[in-house]
Coordinates of C-alpha atoms in Angstrom, one line a residue:
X1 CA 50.9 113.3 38.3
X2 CA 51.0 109.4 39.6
X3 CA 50.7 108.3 36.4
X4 CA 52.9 109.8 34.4
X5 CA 56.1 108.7 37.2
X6 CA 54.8 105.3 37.2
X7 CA 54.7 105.7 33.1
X8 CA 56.2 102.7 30.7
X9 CA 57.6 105.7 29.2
X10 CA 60.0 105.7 31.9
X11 CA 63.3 103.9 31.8
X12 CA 63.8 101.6 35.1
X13 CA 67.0 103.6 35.5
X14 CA 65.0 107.4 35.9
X15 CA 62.7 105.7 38.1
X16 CA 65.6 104.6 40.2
X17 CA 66.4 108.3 40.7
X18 CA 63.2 108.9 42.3
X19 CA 64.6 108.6 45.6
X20 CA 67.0 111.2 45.5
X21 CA 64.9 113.5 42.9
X22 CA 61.6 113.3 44.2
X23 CA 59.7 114.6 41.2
X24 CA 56.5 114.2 42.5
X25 CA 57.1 116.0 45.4
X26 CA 59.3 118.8 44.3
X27 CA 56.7 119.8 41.1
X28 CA 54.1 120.1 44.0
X29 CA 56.2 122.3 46.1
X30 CA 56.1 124.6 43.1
X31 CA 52.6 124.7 42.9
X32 CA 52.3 123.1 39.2
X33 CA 48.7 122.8 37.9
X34 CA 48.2 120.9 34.5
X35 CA 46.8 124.1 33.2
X36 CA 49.7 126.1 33.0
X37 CA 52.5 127.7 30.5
X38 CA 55.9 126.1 32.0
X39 CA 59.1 126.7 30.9
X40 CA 61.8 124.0 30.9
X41 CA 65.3 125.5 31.5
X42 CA 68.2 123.1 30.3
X43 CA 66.5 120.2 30.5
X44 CA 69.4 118.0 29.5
X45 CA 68.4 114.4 28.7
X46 CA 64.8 115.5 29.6
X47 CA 64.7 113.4 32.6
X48 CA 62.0 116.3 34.5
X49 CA 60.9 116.7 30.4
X50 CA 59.3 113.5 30.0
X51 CA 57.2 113.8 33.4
X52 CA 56.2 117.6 32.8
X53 CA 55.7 117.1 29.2
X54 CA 52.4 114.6 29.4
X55 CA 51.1 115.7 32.5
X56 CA 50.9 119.7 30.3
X57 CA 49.9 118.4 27.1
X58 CA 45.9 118.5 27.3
X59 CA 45.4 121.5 29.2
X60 CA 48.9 123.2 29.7
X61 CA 52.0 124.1 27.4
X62 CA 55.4 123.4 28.2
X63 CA 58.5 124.8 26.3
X64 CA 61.9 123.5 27.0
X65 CA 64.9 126.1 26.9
X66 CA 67.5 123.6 25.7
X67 CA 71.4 124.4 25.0
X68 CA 71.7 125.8 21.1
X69 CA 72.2 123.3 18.5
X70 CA 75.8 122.6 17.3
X71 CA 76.2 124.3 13.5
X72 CA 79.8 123.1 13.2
X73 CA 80.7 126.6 15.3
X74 CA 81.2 125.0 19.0
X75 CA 84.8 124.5 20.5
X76 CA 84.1 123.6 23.6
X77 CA 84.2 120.2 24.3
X78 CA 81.3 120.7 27.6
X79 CA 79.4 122.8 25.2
X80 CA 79.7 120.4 22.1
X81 CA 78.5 117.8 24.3
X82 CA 75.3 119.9 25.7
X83 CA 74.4 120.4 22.0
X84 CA 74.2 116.3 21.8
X85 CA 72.1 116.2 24.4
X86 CA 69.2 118.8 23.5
X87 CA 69.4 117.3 20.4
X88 CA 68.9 113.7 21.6
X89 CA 66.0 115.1 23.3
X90 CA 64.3 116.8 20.5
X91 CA 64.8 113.5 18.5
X92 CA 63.1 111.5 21.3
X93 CA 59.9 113.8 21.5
X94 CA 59.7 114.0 17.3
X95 CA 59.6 110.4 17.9
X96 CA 56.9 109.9 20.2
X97 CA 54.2 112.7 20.3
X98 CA 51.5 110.6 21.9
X99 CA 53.6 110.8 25.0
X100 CA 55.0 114.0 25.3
X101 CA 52.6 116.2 22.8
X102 CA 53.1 119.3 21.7
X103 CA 56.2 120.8 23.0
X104 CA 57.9 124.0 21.9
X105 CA 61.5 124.7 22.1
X106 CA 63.8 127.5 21.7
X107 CA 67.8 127.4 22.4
X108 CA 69.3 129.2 25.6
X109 CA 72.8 129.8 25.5
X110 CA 74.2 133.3 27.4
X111 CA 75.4 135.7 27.2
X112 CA 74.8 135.6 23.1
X113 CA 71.2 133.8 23.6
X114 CA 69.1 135.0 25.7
X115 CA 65.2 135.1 24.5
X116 CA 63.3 133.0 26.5
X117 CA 59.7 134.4 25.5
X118 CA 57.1 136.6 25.3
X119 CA 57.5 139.0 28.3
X120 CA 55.4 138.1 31.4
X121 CA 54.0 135.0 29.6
X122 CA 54.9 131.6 31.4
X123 CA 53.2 130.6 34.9
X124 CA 56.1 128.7 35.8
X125 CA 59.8 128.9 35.2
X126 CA 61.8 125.3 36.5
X127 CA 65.6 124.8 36.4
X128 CA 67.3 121.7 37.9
X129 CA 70.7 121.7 38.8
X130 CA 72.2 124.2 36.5
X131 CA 72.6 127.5 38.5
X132 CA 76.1 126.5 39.2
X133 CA 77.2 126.2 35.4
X134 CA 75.8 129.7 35.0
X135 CA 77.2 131.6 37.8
X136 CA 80.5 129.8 36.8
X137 CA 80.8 131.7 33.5
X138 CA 79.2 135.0 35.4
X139 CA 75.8 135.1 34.0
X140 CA 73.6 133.6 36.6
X141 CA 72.2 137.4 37.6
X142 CA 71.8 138.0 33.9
X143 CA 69.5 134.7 33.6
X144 CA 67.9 135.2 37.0
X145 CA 66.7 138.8 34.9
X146 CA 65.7 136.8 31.9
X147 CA 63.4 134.2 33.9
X148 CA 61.7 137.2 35.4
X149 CA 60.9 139.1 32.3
X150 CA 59.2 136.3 30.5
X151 CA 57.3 135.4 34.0
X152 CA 53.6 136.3 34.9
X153 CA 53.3 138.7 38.0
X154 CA 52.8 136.2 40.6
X155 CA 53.9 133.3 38.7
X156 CA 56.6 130.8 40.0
X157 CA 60.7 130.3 39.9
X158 CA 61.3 126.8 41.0
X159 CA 64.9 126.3 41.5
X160 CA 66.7 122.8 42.5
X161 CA 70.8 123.3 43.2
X162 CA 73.5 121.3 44.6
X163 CA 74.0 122.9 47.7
X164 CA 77.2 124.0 49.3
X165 CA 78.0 123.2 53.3
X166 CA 77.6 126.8 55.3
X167 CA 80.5 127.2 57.4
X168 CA 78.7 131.0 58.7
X169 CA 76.5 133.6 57.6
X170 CA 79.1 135.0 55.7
X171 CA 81.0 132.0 54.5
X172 CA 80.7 128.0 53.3
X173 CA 82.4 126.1 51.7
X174 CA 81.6 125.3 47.9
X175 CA 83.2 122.1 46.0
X176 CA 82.8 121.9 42.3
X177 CA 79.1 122.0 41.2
X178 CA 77.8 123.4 44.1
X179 CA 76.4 126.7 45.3
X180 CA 75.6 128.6 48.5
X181 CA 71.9 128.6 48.8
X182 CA 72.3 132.6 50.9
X183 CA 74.1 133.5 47.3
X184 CA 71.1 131.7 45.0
X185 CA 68.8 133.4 47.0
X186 CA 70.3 136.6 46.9
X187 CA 71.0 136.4 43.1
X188 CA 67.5 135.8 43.2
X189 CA 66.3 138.8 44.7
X190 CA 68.7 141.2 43.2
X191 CA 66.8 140.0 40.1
X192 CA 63.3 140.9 41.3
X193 CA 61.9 137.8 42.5
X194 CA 60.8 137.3 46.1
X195 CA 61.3 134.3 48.1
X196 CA 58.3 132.0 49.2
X197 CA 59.3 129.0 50.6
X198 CA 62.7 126.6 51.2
X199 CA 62.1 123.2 51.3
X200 CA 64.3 120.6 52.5
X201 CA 62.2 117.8 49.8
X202 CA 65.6 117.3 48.1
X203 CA 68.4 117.6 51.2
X204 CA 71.0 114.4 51.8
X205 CA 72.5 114.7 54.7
X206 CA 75.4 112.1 53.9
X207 CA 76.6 114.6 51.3
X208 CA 79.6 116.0 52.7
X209 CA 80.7 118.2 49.7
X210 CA 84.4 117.3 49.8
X211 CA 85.0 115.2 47.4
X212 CA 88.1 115.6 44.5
X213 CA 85.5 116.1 41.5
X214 CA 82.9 117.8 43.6
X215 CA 79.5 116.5 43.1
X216 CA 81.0 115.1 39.6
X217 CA 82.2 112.1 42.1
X218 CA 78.4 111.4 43.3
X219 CA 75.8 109.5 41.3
X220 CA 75.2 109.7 38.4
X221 CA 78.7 110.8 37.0
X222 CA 80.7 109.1 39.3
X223 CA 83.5 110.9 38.1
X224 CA 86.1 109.1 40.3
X225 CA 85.6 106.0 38.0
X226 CA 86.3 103.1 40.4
X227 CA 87.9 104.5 43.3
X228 CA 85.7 104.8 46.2
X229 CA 82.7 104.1 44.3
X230 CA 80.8 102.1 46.6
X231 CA 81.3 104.9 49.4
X232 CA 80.0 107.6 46.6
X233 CA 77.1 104.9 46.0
X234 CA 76.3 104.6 49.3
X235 CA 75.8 108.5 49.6
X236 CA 73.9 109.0 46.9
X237 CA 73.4 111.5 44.9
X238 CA 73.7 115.4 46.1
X239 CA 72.3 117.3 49.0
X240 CA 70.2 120.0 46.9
X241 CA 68.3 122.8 48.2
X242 CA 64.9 123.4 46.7
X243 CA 63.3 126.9 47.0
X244 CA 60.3 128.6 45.0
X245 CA 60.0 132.5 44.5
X246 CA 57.7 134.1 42.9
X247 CA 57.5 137.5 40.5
X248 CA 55.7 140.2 42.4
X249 CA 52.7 141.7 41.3
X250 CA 52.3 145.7 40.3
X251 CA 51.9 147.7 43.0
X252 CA 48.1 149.2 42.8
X253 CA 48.5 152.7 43.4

């Protein structure tokens, strides 16, 4: 895994993130083996893509579920922009194989899109950050459902999300962008899955979730523009929780 985060391939400015993503550390946590069938959710610019991507490609797969392309039918501005992106990303892997390999890809946009698979196929399923933006339009239970038909029994949800402060066990308070991690998990479960592990690899403790554009304002949007930047700077980017679940197997009976 060393090599590929230390990689040329990698801009100066994704290794900068390191510090607040910790890749190496967070792919461990889920248990990822370069032998397995991983499945990318919304990779975005492919910042987890181009680590995962090499370190599959001789003895793994990896297929990125990336936002559906843009055939002239897309009003919304956030999802016009999403369909630059994915396609910015399949352009840079067409460009250079010898670094990324083999990659499939298939488009992920619910409620219409949905087909992530072959049922019960991938050892992993990874999603970074983008819970939020589906239980926002209402269909994060619905893709919770789809990860776990297209997992193995026993195989892996790893799940990074900007995480919401908990005021009690029945309340917190949730800025824009974030999540409460009770709810994620409970999503979770209603879909099948059973919890394994929570880890705090990805927790910032300066985040204090209140800010006008909710975790828009911290690195790297920095939606505020100049006001307060160096104070958002300084914080960093979100405090995340990171938790893995797995798909249970059959019950023998």
């Amino acid at each position: 895994m060393q090599q590929w985060l230390d990689s040329p391939q990698r801009s100066s400015e994704n290794k900068a993130r390191d510090q607040y993503r910790h890749p190496g550390e967070t792919l461990g946590f889920f248990g990822l083996q370069p032998t397995q069938k991983v499945l990318e959710v919304w990779p975005a610019r492919g910042w987890y893509t181009e680590i995962l991507a090499p370190y599959l490609k001789d003895q793994g797969e990896l297929t990125i579920a990336n936002f559906r392309h843009n055939d002239g039918s897309l009003e919304d501005e956030r999802k016009i922009f999403w369909a630059k992106l994915s396609a910015r990303l399949d352009a840079d892997i067409r460009k250079n194989p010898q670094h990324f390999g083999a990659v499939k890809d298939l488009e992920f946009d619910p409620p219409a899109m949905m087909q992530l698979g072959p049922v019960n196929y991938y050892d992993k399923v990874l999603s970074f950050r983008n819970s939020h933006i589906w239980n926002e339009a209402g269909y994060l239970l619905d893709v919770y459902r789809a990860f776990f038909d297209v997992l193995k029994p026993g195989g892996t949800l790893g799940l990074v999300e900007h995480r919401s402060s908990r005021l009690s066990e029945i309340s917190s308070r949730a800025g824009e962008g974030y999540l409460d991690e009770y709810y994620v998990i409970s999503v979770a479960q209603q879909a099948g899955f059973v919890l394994v592990e929570r880890s705090e690899i990805n927790a910032n403790p300066l985040d204090t979730k209140d800010y006008p554009k909710g975790v828009y304002a911290l690195p790297p949007t920095l939606a505020m523009g100049e006001i307060n930047r160096a104070r958002y700077l300084a914080i960093g980017e979100s405090d995340r929780m990171t938790l893995r679940f797995i798909k249970p197997l059959p019950t023998v009976q």
